[in-house]
Tab-separated table of C-alpha atoms and ligand atoms in Angstrom:
chain	number	residue	atom	x	y	z
E	101	MET	CA	-0.011	-20.205	20.131
E	102	SER	CA	-3.666	-19.185	20.315
E	103	HIS	CA	-5.886	-19.740	17.303
E	104	ARG	CA	-8.250	-17.000	18.455
E	105	PHE	CA	-8.316	-13.383	17.439
E	106	PRO	CA	-9.372	-10.980	20.177
E	107	ASP	CA	-12.862	-9.470	19.973
E	108	ASP	CA	-11.543	-6.046	19.042
E	109	PHE	CA	-9.361	-7.361	16.192
E	110	THR	CA	-10.395	-5.792	12.867
E	111	PHE	CA	-10.819	-7.838	9.697
E	112	GLY	CA	-11.145	-5.860	6.509
E	113	VAL	CA	-10.274	-5.443	2.850
E	114	ALA	CA	-8.498	-2.829	0.771
E	115	THR	CA	-8.594	-1.162	-2.652
E	116	SER	CA	-7.174	2.042	-4.115
E	117	ALA	CA	-9.069	4.597	-6.184
E	118	TYR	CA	-7.235	4.468	-9.502
E	119	GLN	CA	-7.082	0.687	-9.551
E	120	VAL	CA	-10.851	0.237	-9.340
E	121	GLU	CA	-12.968	3.384	-9.658
E	122	GLY	CA	-12.659	4.121	-13.375
E	123	GLY	CA	-12.935	7.396	-15.285
E	124	ILE	CA	-9.896	9.062	-13.691
E	125	GLU	CA	-7.519	11.363	-15.546
E	126	ASN	CA	-4.206	11.601	-13.711
E	127	ASP	CA	-0.477	11.027	-14.130
E	128	TRP	CA	-1.010	7.284	-14.590
E	129	SER	CA	-3.563	7.664	-17.375
E	130	GLN	CA	-1.020	9.932	-19.037
E	131	TRP	CA	1.723	7.331	-18.405
E	132	GLU	CA	-0.412	4.726	-20.156
E	133	ARG	CA	-0.902	6.952	-23.191
E	134	LEU	CA	2.862	7.420	-23.341
E	135	GLY	CA	3.112	3.628	-23.735
E	136	ARG	CA	4.965	3.110	-20.467
E	137	LEU	CA	3.131	-0.019	-19.217
E	138	LYS	CA	4.462	-3.502	-20.009
E	139	ASP	CA	1.630	-3.823	-22.516
E	140	LYS	CA	1.818	-0.509	-24.351
E	141	GLU	CA	-1.815	-0.715	-25.433
E	142	ALA	CA	-3.251	-1.368	-21.961
E	143	ARG	CA	-5.411	1.300	-20.332
E	144	CYS	CA	-7.038	1.548	-16.910
E	145	GLY	CA	-10.048	3.363	-18.413
E	146	ARG	CA	-13.276	2.411	-16.709
E	147	GLY	CA	-11.356	0.432	-14.055
E	148	VAL	CA	-13.878	-2.029	-12.663
E	149	GLU	CA	-16.499	0.734	-12.291
E	150	HIS	CA	-16.198	0.768	-8.531
E	151	TRP	CA	-17.299	4.422	-8.495
E	152	GLU	CA	-20.670	3.497	-10.032
E	153	ARG	CA	-21.032	0.153	-8.288
E	154	PHE	CA	-19.948	1.317	-4.845
E	155	GLU	CA	-23.141	0.322	-2.992
E	156	SER	CA	-23.238	-3.201	-4.369
E	157	ASP	CA	-19.479	-3.595	-3.820
E	158	LEU	CA	-20.034	-2.525	-0.235
E	159	SER	CA	-22.447	-5.423	0.103
E	160	LEU	CA	-19.570	-7.674	-0.992
E	161	VAL	CA	-17.446	-6.189	1.812
E	162	GLN	CA	-20.241	-6.950	4.262
E	163	ASP	CA	-20.661	-10.472	2.939
E	164	LEU	CA	-17.047	-11.075	3.909
E	165	GLY	CA	-17.825	-10.345	7.553
E	166	ALA	CA	-15.391	-7.410	7.277
E	167	HIS	CA	-15.616	-4.413	9.593
E	168	ALA	CA	-13.187	-2.104	7.863
E	169	TYR	CA	-12.743	-1.069	4.273
E	170	ARG	CA	-9.650	0.743	3.049
E	171	ILE	CA	-10.168	3.012	0.053
E	172	SER	CA	-8.151	5.932	-1.247
E	173	LEU	CA	-9.167	9.427	-2.267
E	174	GLU	CA	-8.147	10.406	-5.776
E	175	TRP	CA	-6.508	13.821	-5.725
E	176	ALA	CA	-7.046	14.321	-9.473
E	177	ARG	CA	-10.769	13.601	-9.136
E	178	LEU	CA	-11.125	16.051	-6.251
E	179	GLU	CA	-8.941	18.787	-7.745
E	180	PRO	CA	-8.888	18.281	-11.515
E	181	LYS	CA	-7.235	21.676	-12.073
E	182	PRO	CA	-4.956	23.464	-9.603
E	183	GLY	CA	-7.137	25.131	-6.969
E	184	GLU	CA	-10.405	24.042	-8.654
E	185	ILE	CA	-12.297	21.675	-6.421
E	186	ASP	CA	-14.916	19.371	-7.922
E	187	ALA	CA	-17.784	19.691	-5.431
E	188	ALA	CA	-19.604	16.654	-6.872
E	189	ALA	CA	-16.522	14.485	-6.291
E	190	VAL	CA	-16.227	15.738	-2.703
E	191	ALA	CA	-19.895	14.957	-2.087
E	192	GLY	CA	-19.500	11.609	-3.845
E	193	TYR	CA	-16.695	10.463	-1.551
E	194	ARG	CA	-18.530	11.793	1.499
E	195	ARG	CA	-21.642	9.797	0.541
E	196	ARG	CA	-19.599	6.657	0.050
E	197	LEU	CA	-17.849	7.026	3.398
E	198	GLU	CA	-21.147	7.683	5.164
E	199	ALA	CA	-22.596	4.588	3.510
E	200	MET	CA	-19.756	2.569	5.055
E	201	ARG	CA	-20.479	4.002	8.481
E	202	ALA	CA	-24.175	3.264	8.110
E	203	ARG	CA	-23.307	-0.397	7.512
E	204	GLY	CA	-20.945	-0.593	10.489
E	205	ILE	CA	-17.824	-0.629	8.290
E	206	ARG	CA	-14.980	1.540	9.517
E	207	PRO	CA	-13.481	3.705	6.783
E	208	VAL	CA	-9.723	3.465	6.418
E	209	VAL	CA	-8.762	6.216	4.009
E	210	THR	CA	-5.506	6.651	2.104
E	211	LEU	CA	-4.819	10.200	0.936
E	212	HIS	CA	-2.099	9.286	-1.557
E	213	HIS	CA	-1.920	5.882	-3.241
E	214	PHE	CA	0.741	6.260	-5.975
E	215	THR	CA	-1.226	8.652	-8.230
E	216	ASN	CA	-1.106	12.433	-8.692
E	217	PRO	CA	-2.914	14.945	-10.805
E	218	GLN	CA	-0.882	15.444	-13.984
E	219	TRP	CA	-0.745	19.200	-13.269
E	220	LEU	CA	1.293	18.504	-10.130
E	221	HIS	CA	4.239	17.283	-12.230
E	222	VAL	CA	3.949	20.294	-14.492
E	223	GLN	CA	3.986	22.658	-11.500
E	224	CYS	CA	6.467	20.914	-9.230
E	225	GLY	CA	6.636	17.176	-8.398
E	226	TRP	CA	7.576	15.383	-5.211
E	227	HIS	CA	11.290	16.138	-5.555
E	228	THR	CA	10.782	19.889	-5.063
E	229	PRO	CA	9.636	21.533	-1.813
E	230	ALA	CA	7.085	23.505	-3.870
E	231	VAL	CA	4.905	20.367	-3.796
E	232	LEU	CA	4.081	21.068	-0.166
E	233	GLY	CA	1.882	24.083	-1.065
E	234	PRO	CA	-0.628	22.172	-3.237
E	235	TRP	CA	-0.327	19.204	-0.890
E	236	ARG	CA	-1.413	21.323	2.104
E	237	ARG	CA	-4.401	22.562	0.112
E	238	TYR	CA	-5.330	18.969	-0.749
E	239	ALA	CA	-4.745	17.731	2.810
E	240	LYS	CA	-6.999	20.497	4.145
E	241	LEU	CA	-9.715	19.443	1.727
E	242	CYS	CA	-9.338	15.809	2.817
E	243	ALA	CA	-9.535	16.816	6.498
E	244	GLU	CA	-12.825	18.637	5.786
E	245	LEU	CA	-14.154	15.734	3.765
E	246	LEU	CA	-13.327	13.233	6.518
E	247	ASP	CA	-14.548	15.372	9.398
E	248	GLY	CA	-16.604	13.422	11.924
E	249	LEU	CA	-16.372	10.053	10.138
E	250	GLY	CA	-13.976	8.405	12.594
E	251	ALA	CA	-11.820	7.192	9.733
E	252	ALA	CA	-8.337	5.815	10.211
E	253	VAL	CA	-6.195	7.894	7.865
E	254	ILE	CA	-3.190	6.660	5.920
E	255	THR	CA	-1.375	9.673	4.524
E	256	PHE	CA	0.824	7.737	2.053
E	257	ASN	CA	0.706	4.258	0.601
E	258	GLU	CA	4.123	2.635	0.242
E	259	PRO	CA	6.068	5.873	-0.087
E	260	MET	CA	9.346	4.019	-0.688
E	261	VAL	CA	7.862	2.035	-3.572
E	262	PHE	CA	6.448	5.256	-5.011
E	263	VAL	CA	9.795	7.077	-4.774
E	264	LEU	CA	11.879	4.163	-5.975
E	265	GLY	CA	9.585	3.578	-8.964
E	266	GLY	CA	9.043	7.220	-9.876
E	267	TYR	CA	12.335	8.908	-9.007
E	268	LEU	CA	15.090	6.281	-9.015
E	269	GLN	CA	14.078	3.536	-11.463
E	270	GLY	CA	12.035	5.682	-13.835
E	271	LEU	CA	9.327	3.033	-14.065
E	272	MET	CA	6.417	5.065	-12.713
E	273	PRO	CA	5.432	8.709	-13.228
E	274	PRO	CA	7.255	11.089	-13.408
E	275	GLY	CA	9.887	8.625	-14.658
E	276	LEU	CA	13.030	10.199	-13.164
E	277	LYS	CA	16.188	8.206	-12.554
E	278	ASP	CA	18.043	10.397	-10.159
E	279	ALA	CA	19.194	9.572	-6.630
E	280	ARG	CA	19.145	13.197	-5.465
E	281	SER	CA	15.577	13.678	-6.645
E	282	ALA	CA	14.635	10.421	-4.927
E	283	ALA	CA	16.161	11.562	-1.627
E	284	ALA	CA	14.414	14.946	-1.923
E	285	ALA	CA	11.099	13.216	-2.657
E	286	ILE	CA	11.418	11.079	0.482
E	287	GLU	CA	12.139	14.175	2.544
E	288	ASN	CA	9.135	16.010	1.058
E	289	ILE	CA	6.882	13.030	1.725
E	290	ALA	CA	7.957	12.952	5.378
E	291	ARG	CA	7.136	16.670	5.581
E	292	ALA	CA	3.852	16.124	3.743
E	293	HIS	CA	2.850	13.442	6.242
E	294	ALA	CA	3.408	15.924	9.083
E	295	ILE	CA	1.416	18.588	7.200
E	296	ALA	CA	-1.538	16.260	6.620
E	297	ARG	CA	-1.548	15.327	10.279
E	298	GLU	CA	-1.510	18.991	11.231
E	299	GLU	CA	-4.537	19.652	9.007
E	300	LEU	CA	-6.384	16.655	10.480
E	301	LEU	CA	-5.606	17.832	14.014
E	302	LEU	CA	-7.001	21.281	13.260
E	303	ARG	CA	-10.382	19.586	12.790
E	304	SER	CA	-10.313	17.014	15.551
E	305	LYS	CA	-8.165	16.016	18.485
E	306	ALA	CA	-9.093	12.351	18.026
E	307	VAL	CA	-6.973	11.678	14.962
E	308	SER	CA	-5.887	8.179	14.009
E	309	CYS	CA	-3.173	8.581	11.435
E	310	GLY	CA	-0.385	6.443	9.984
E	311	ILE	CA	1.318	5.404	6.756
E	312	SER	CA	1.241	2.092	4.901
E	313	GLN	CA	4.790	0.903	4.648
E	314	HIS	CA	5.738	-1.810	2.167
E	315	VAL	CA	7.901	-4.051	4.338
E	316	CYS	CA	9.843	-6.682	2.456
E	317	VAL	CA	12.044	-9.467	3.763
E	318	PHE	CA	15.475	-9.049	2.222
E	319	ALA	CA	18.093	-11.790	1.965
E	320	PRO	CA	21.539	-11.932	0.334
E	321	GLU	CA	21.498	-13.755	-3.013
E	322	ARG	CA	24.922	-15.262	-2.178
E	323	ARG	CA	24.748	-15.867	1.547
E	324	TRP	CA	28.518	-15.838	1.945
E	325	HIS	CA	29.145	-12.662	-0.064
E	326	PRO	CA	29.942	-9.572	2.050
E	327	LEU	CA	28.632	-7.170	-0.601
E	328	ASP	CA	25.299	-9.008	-0.902
E	329	GLN	CA	25.093	-8.953	2.884
E	330	ALA	CA	25.791	-5.219	2.853
E	331	ALA	CA	23.110	-4.677	0.191
E	332	THR	CA	20.653	-6.548	2.395
E	333	ARG	CA	21.448	-4.395	5.438
E	334	ILE	CA	21.175	-1.200	3.379
E	335	ALA	CA	17.809	-2.225	1.936
E	336	GLU	CA	16.403	-3.181	5.330
E	337	ASP	CA	17.586	-0.009	6.929
E	338	ASN	CA	16.556	2.444	4.217
E	339	PHE	CA	13.626	0.846	2.435
E	340	ASN	CA	11.888	-0.780	5.393
E	341	HIS	CA	12.845	1.465	8.283
E	342	GLY	CA	14.120	4.856	7.067
E	343	LEU	CA	10.767	6.577	6.908
E	344	LEU	CA	9.279	4.820	9.933
E	345	ARG	CA	12.245	6.060	11.941
E	346	ALA	CA	11.633	9.588	10.685
E	347	LEU	CA	7.964	9.528	11.633
E	348	THR	CA	8.733	8.278	15.141
E	349	THR	CA	11.973	10.118	16.023
E	350	GLY	CA	11.547	13.245	13.861
E	351	GLU	CA	14.883	12.630	12.147
E	352	LEU	CA	15.172	11.377	8.594
E	353	SER	CA	18.450	9.611	7.920
E	354	LEU	CA	19.064	7.623	4.753
E	355	ARG	CA	22.360	6.187	3.636
E	356	MET	CA	23.024	4.148	0.540
E	357	PRO	CA	26.745	4.387	-0.236
E	358	ALA	CA	27.365	5.872	-3.696
E	359	VAL	CA	23.611	6.369	-4.255
E	360	LEU	CA	22.242	8.735	-1.641
E	361	SER	CA	22.883	10.139	1.785
E	362	LEU	CA	20.630	12.419	3.787
E	363	LYS	CA	20.128	13.571	7.356
E	364	ARG	CA	17.356	16.057	8.197
E	365	ARG	CA	15.129	17.073	11.065
E	366	ILE	CA	11.494	17.002	9.940
E	367	ASP	CA	9.232	19.413	11.809
E	368	GLY	CA	6.136	17.767	13.177
E	369	ALA	CA	7.281	14.235	12.293
E	370	LYS	CA	8.231	13.055	15.766
E	371	ASP	CA	5.562	10.692	17.160
E	372	SER	CA	3.336	11.487	14.197
E	373	MET	CA	1.616	8.105	13.854
E	374	GLU	CA	-1.099	6.532	15.986
E	375	PHE	CA	-0.670	3.258	14.146
E	376	LEU	CA	1.789	1.737	11.791
E	377	GLY	CA	0.444	0.273	8.562
E	378	VAL	CA	2.307	-2.733	7.187
E	379	ASN	CA	1.903	-4.039	3.640
E	380	TYR	CA	3.533	-7.442	3.286
E	381	TYR	CA	3.850	-9.588	0.184
E	382	THR	CA	7.156	-11.380	-0.205
E	383	ARG	CA	10.906	-11.880	0.246
E	384	SER	CA	13.447	-10.525	-2.153
E	385	HIS	CA	17.011	-11.812	-2.710
E	386	LEU	CA	19.559	-9.083	-3.273
E	387	LYS	CA	22.791	-9.142	-5.221
E	388	PHE	CA	25.447	-6.449	-5.421
E	389	ILE	CA	26.351	-5.433	-8.976
E	390	PRO	CA	29.322	-3.177	-9.754
E	391	ARG	CA	27.310	-0.552	-11.672
E	392	SER	CA	24.311	1.697	-10.989
E	393	PRO	CA	21.861	0.957	-9.328
E	394	PHE	CA	24.320	-1.441	-7.544
E	395	ILE	CA	21.602	-3.748	-6.202
E	396	GLU	CA	19.694	-6.317	-8.242
E	397	PHE	CA	16.780	-8.264	-6.826
E	398	ALA	CA	15.122	-11.586	-7.614
E	399	PHE	CA	12.337	-13.747	-6.204
E	400	LYS	CA	13.250	-17.356	-5.532
E	401	ASP	CA	11.040	-20.309	-4.775
E	402	VAL	CA	13.177	-21.389	-1.837
E	403	ASN	CA	10.601	-23.628	-0.136
E	404	ARG	CA	9.144	-25.017	-3.363
E	405	ARG	CA	5.654	-23.715	-2.742
E	406	GLY	CA	5.559	-22.340	-6.265
E	407	LEU	CA	5.988	-18.627	-6.992
E	408	THR	CA	2.738	-16.678	-7.048
E	409	ASP	CA	1.354	-15.891	-10.500
E	410	ILE	CA	3.066	-12.489	-10.562
E	411	GLY	CA	6.330	-14.287	-9.803
E	412	TRP	CA	6.808	-13.461	-6.123
E	413	GLU	CA	7.935	-15.881	-3.410
E	414	ASP	CA	5.141	-17.163	-1.166
E	415	TYR	CA	6.844	-16.661	2.190
E	416	PRO	CA	4.502	-16.468	5.198
E	417	GLU	CA	7.377	-16.990	7.654
E	418	GLY	CA	8.639	-13.584	6.566
E	419	PHE	CA	5.342	-12.012	7.607
E	420	ALA	CA	5.925	-13.037	11.238
E	421	GLN	CA	9.495	-11.815	10.944
E	422	VAL	CA	8.641	-8.318	9.668
E	423	LEU	CA	5.805	-7.912	12.167
E	424	LYS	CA	8.197	-8.788	14.991
E	425	GLU	CA	10.614	-6.174	13.669
E	426	MET	CA	7.900	-3.550	14.153
E	427	LYS	CA	8.010	-3.991	17.920
E	428	ARG	CA	10.783	-1.419	18.136
E	429	TYR	CA	8.329	1.376	17.228
E	430	ARG	CA	6.009	0.634	20.157
E	431	LEU	CA	2.919	1.388	18.078
E	432	PRO	CA	-0.210	-0.585	17.279
E	433	VAL	CA	0.276	-2.321	13.932
E	434	TRP	CA	-2.372	-2.510	11.244
E	435	VAL	CA	-1.744	-4.853	8.367
E	436	THR	CA	-3.078	-2.630	5.607
E	437	GLU	CA	-2.286	-5.000	2.711
E	438	ASN	CA	-1.479	-8.659	2.238
E	439	GLY	CA	-2.602	-10.806	-0.658
E	440	ILE	CA	-1.722	-13.006	-3.598
E	441	ASP	CA	-1.939	-12.839	-7.363
E	442	ASP	CA	-3.742	-16.142	-7.842
E	443	ARG	CA	-5.318	-16.152	-11.288
E	444	GLU	CA	-7.182	-19.392	-10.755
E	445	GLY	CA	-8.249	-18.572	-7.186
E	446	SER	CA	-7.448	-21.952	-5.658
E	447	ARG	CA	-4.345	-20.978	-3.627
E	448	ARG	CA	-5.764	-17.957	-1.830
E	449	PRO	CA	-7.504	-19.702	1.129
E	450	SER	CA	-4.322	-21.453	2.182
E	451	PHE	CA	-2.284	-18.277	1.570
E	452	ILE	CA	-4.605	-16.431	3.967
E	453	TYR	CA	-4.427	-19.238	6.500
E	454	GLN	CA	-0.612	-19.319	6.480
E	455	HIS	CA	-0.332	-15.548	6.756
E	456	LEU	CA	-2.881	-15.282	9.561
E	457	ARG	CA	-0.978	-18.010	11.408
E	458	ALA	CA	2.152	-15.897	11.080
E	459	LEU	CA	0.199	-12.874	12.332
E	460	LEU	CA	-0.993	-14.789	15.394
E	461	ASP	CA	2.558	-15.965	15.964
E	462	ALA	CA	3.724	-12.322	15.987
E	463	ARG	CA	0.896	-11.391	18.380
E	464	ALA	CA	1.916	-14.234	20.702
E	465	ASP	CA	5.409	-12.763	20.620
E	466	GLY	CA	4.057	-9.435	21.878
E	467	VAL	CA	3.494	-7.487	18.639
E	468	ASP	CA	0.371	-5.368	19.027
E	469	VAL	CA	-1.231	-6.274	15.667
E	470	ARG	CA	-4.801	-4.979	15.648
E	471	ALA	CA	-6.033	-5.403	12.097
E	472	TYR	CA	-5.707	-7.436	8.915
E	473	LEU	CA	-6.910	-5.830	5.693
E	474	HIS	CA	-6.685	-8.175	2.738
E	475	TRP	CA	-5.542	-6.908	-0.657
E	476	SER	CA	-7.842	-6.885	-2.426
E	477	LEU	CA	-11.631	-6.847	-2.419
E	478	LEU	CA	-11.724	-7.077	-6.226
E	479	ASP	CA	-9.481	-7.933	-9.139
E	480	ASN	CA	-8.167	-4.616	-10.337
E	481	PHE	CA	-5.783	-2.631	-12.511
E	482	GLU	CA	-2.318	-3.696	-11.380
E	483	TRP	CA	-0.140	-0.713	-12.373
E	484	LEU	CA	2.627	-1.710	-14.831
E	485	GLU	CA	1.107	-5.187	-15.199
E	486	ALA	CA	-2.322	-3.711	-16.020
E	487	TRP	CA	-5.041	-6.405	-16.278
E	488	GLY	CA	-2.957	-9.582	-15.904
E	489	PRO	CA	-2.770	-10.210	-12.158
E	490	ARG	CA	-5.748	-11.148	-9.997
E	491	PHE	CA	-5.528	-10.177	-6.351
E	492	GLY	CA	-9.294	-10.080	-5.717
E	493	LEU	CA	-11.268	-12.067	-3.187
E	494	TYR	CA	-13.973	-11.506	-5.787
E	495	ARG	CA	-13.050	-12.336	-9.347
E	496	VAL	CA	-14.009	-9.661	-11.847
E	497	ASP	CA	-14.823	-10.559	-15.432
E	498	PHE	CA	-13.001	-7.708	-17.156
E	499	GLN	CA	-15.466	-7.803	-20.100
E	500	THR	CA	-18.787	-7.775	-18.268
E	501	LEU	CA	-17.414	-6.488	-14.919
E	502	GLU	CA	-19.446	-9.159	-13.171
E	503	ARG	CA	-18.117	-10.057	-9.700
E	504	THR	CA	-17.922	-13.711	-8.597
E	505	PRO	CA	-16.686	-14.938	-5.220
E	506	THR	CA	-13.448	-16.942	-5.287
E	507	PRO	CA	-13.212	-19.833	-2.786
E	508	ALA	CA	-11.394	-17.462	-0.402
E	509	VAL	CA	-14.583	-15.470	0.235
E	510	LYS	CA	-16.161	-18.286	2.234
E	511	TYR	CA	-12.931	-18.932	4.089
E	512	PHE	CA	-12.334	-15.265	4.933
E	513	ARG	CA	-15.912	-14.931	6.199
E	514	GLN	CA	-15.537	-18.014	8.365
E	515	VAL	CA	-12.368	-16.687	10.002
E	516	ALA	CA	-13.634	-13.106	10.376
E	517	THR	CA	-16.931	-14.114	11.928
E	518	SER	CA	-15.708	-16.959	14.143
E	519	ARG	CA	-12.488	-15.116	15.060
E	520	THR	CA	-10.856	-18.516	15.070
E	521	LEU	CA	-8.206	-19.724	12.683
E	522	GLU	CA	-8.663	-23.216	11.273
E	523	PRO	CA	-7.028	-24.531	8.102
E	524	PRO	CA	-9.235	-24.210	5.009
Y	728	BGC	C1	0.199	-1.663	-3.714
Y	728	BGC	C2	-1.069	-2.032	-4.440
Y	728	BGC	C3	-0.778	-3.163	-5.404
Y	728	BGC	C4	-0.309	-4.360	-4.623
Y	728	BGC	C5	-0.010	-5.585	-5.455
Y	728	BGC	C6	1.025	-2.838	-3.285
Y	728	BGC	O1	2.369	-2.568	-3.525
Y	728	BGC	O2	-0.099	-0.807	-2.636
Y	728	BGC	O3	-1.563	-0.897	-5.073
Y	728	BGC	O4	-1.886	-3.489	-6.189
Y	728	BGC	O5	0.871	-4.018	-3.944
Y	728	BGC	O6	1.039	-5.347	-6.318
């Protein structure tokens, strides 16, 4: 196995708007006020002031030797009221994206990273087809905003996580627990992806568009148990592959016995990705339970490496495995997220090393992996867990907002600039 990355391999980092920018009013800020986070008092609030500190944070990206930076556009910032566009926000994003270009950093831009304007839930929500009207308006605005920047565009971040959390488990806005709504939301997201692509193509023929799929390794909790094995197959097929299949074949088919079943043609979805974004974090052990939602999951420290601080298994072997599974789609693969909640910062260099080894292993096996974007540039607001976890290459003091490099900064820079993988 080679220890070299090819010259055109892209090293980069990722963030999402709500988790870092600060000052955003959307469905999550509302969720927080409703006391729906683990810590009922926690608020995202000023985030880590990435909106104000963008230029100096961009210098941190550069200091990493990174050539791509993944950000997301915040729909609620751009369109605070239905149909009312905030011109200053549009100009603000445009300036930030141009600043990236000026520094030789390729923008990778997510249009939807878990958050929505609160008014969207009042009007419709992702489980009703009516969402596609406002979405087209937003996608058109994004296409204008991104015109001529050569950005790689990710229409949706982890759509299955978003739908599971928001429409089946009731843990994220809008808090529904309904399999039919979940299935409808997945269908509408597949259609919304095709719509966004259509709007991008109206502006430019040279579109580079994909989604970021959360791909998890699933394993049966009781290896011998046929129902745990079945749960594992169902999760792999629906959660990991259902949407990717839809966006390559044009047909959405989901089947979870007793939970949901769906088969639809999606106009414009066939061959609608230039690249496939993979977010990889961990392996999950699944157990069948004889009551809704029928599948329970747990993270186990199988190889005794120690769970990560958020409690997930550290399982780099699984990274090679999921990347190899992507071969079937015959698309270039971009790793759009991979990272560790490491509150002390000492484990991250070796985590990166092990995962990049797995990536090179997958490349050697013929997977066309072209990029690795580490999650995350900065410590940030971690959704239901709020300010506990630390995924940042740069540690942020949440009082003063001062940024300090963790030991992984030096290591990342060394790998990205030498294009050679050596242990830390
Ligand atoms: C999400 C990020 C999140 C990260 C760590 C991914 O599921 O896209 O927004 O911070 O995982 O939990």
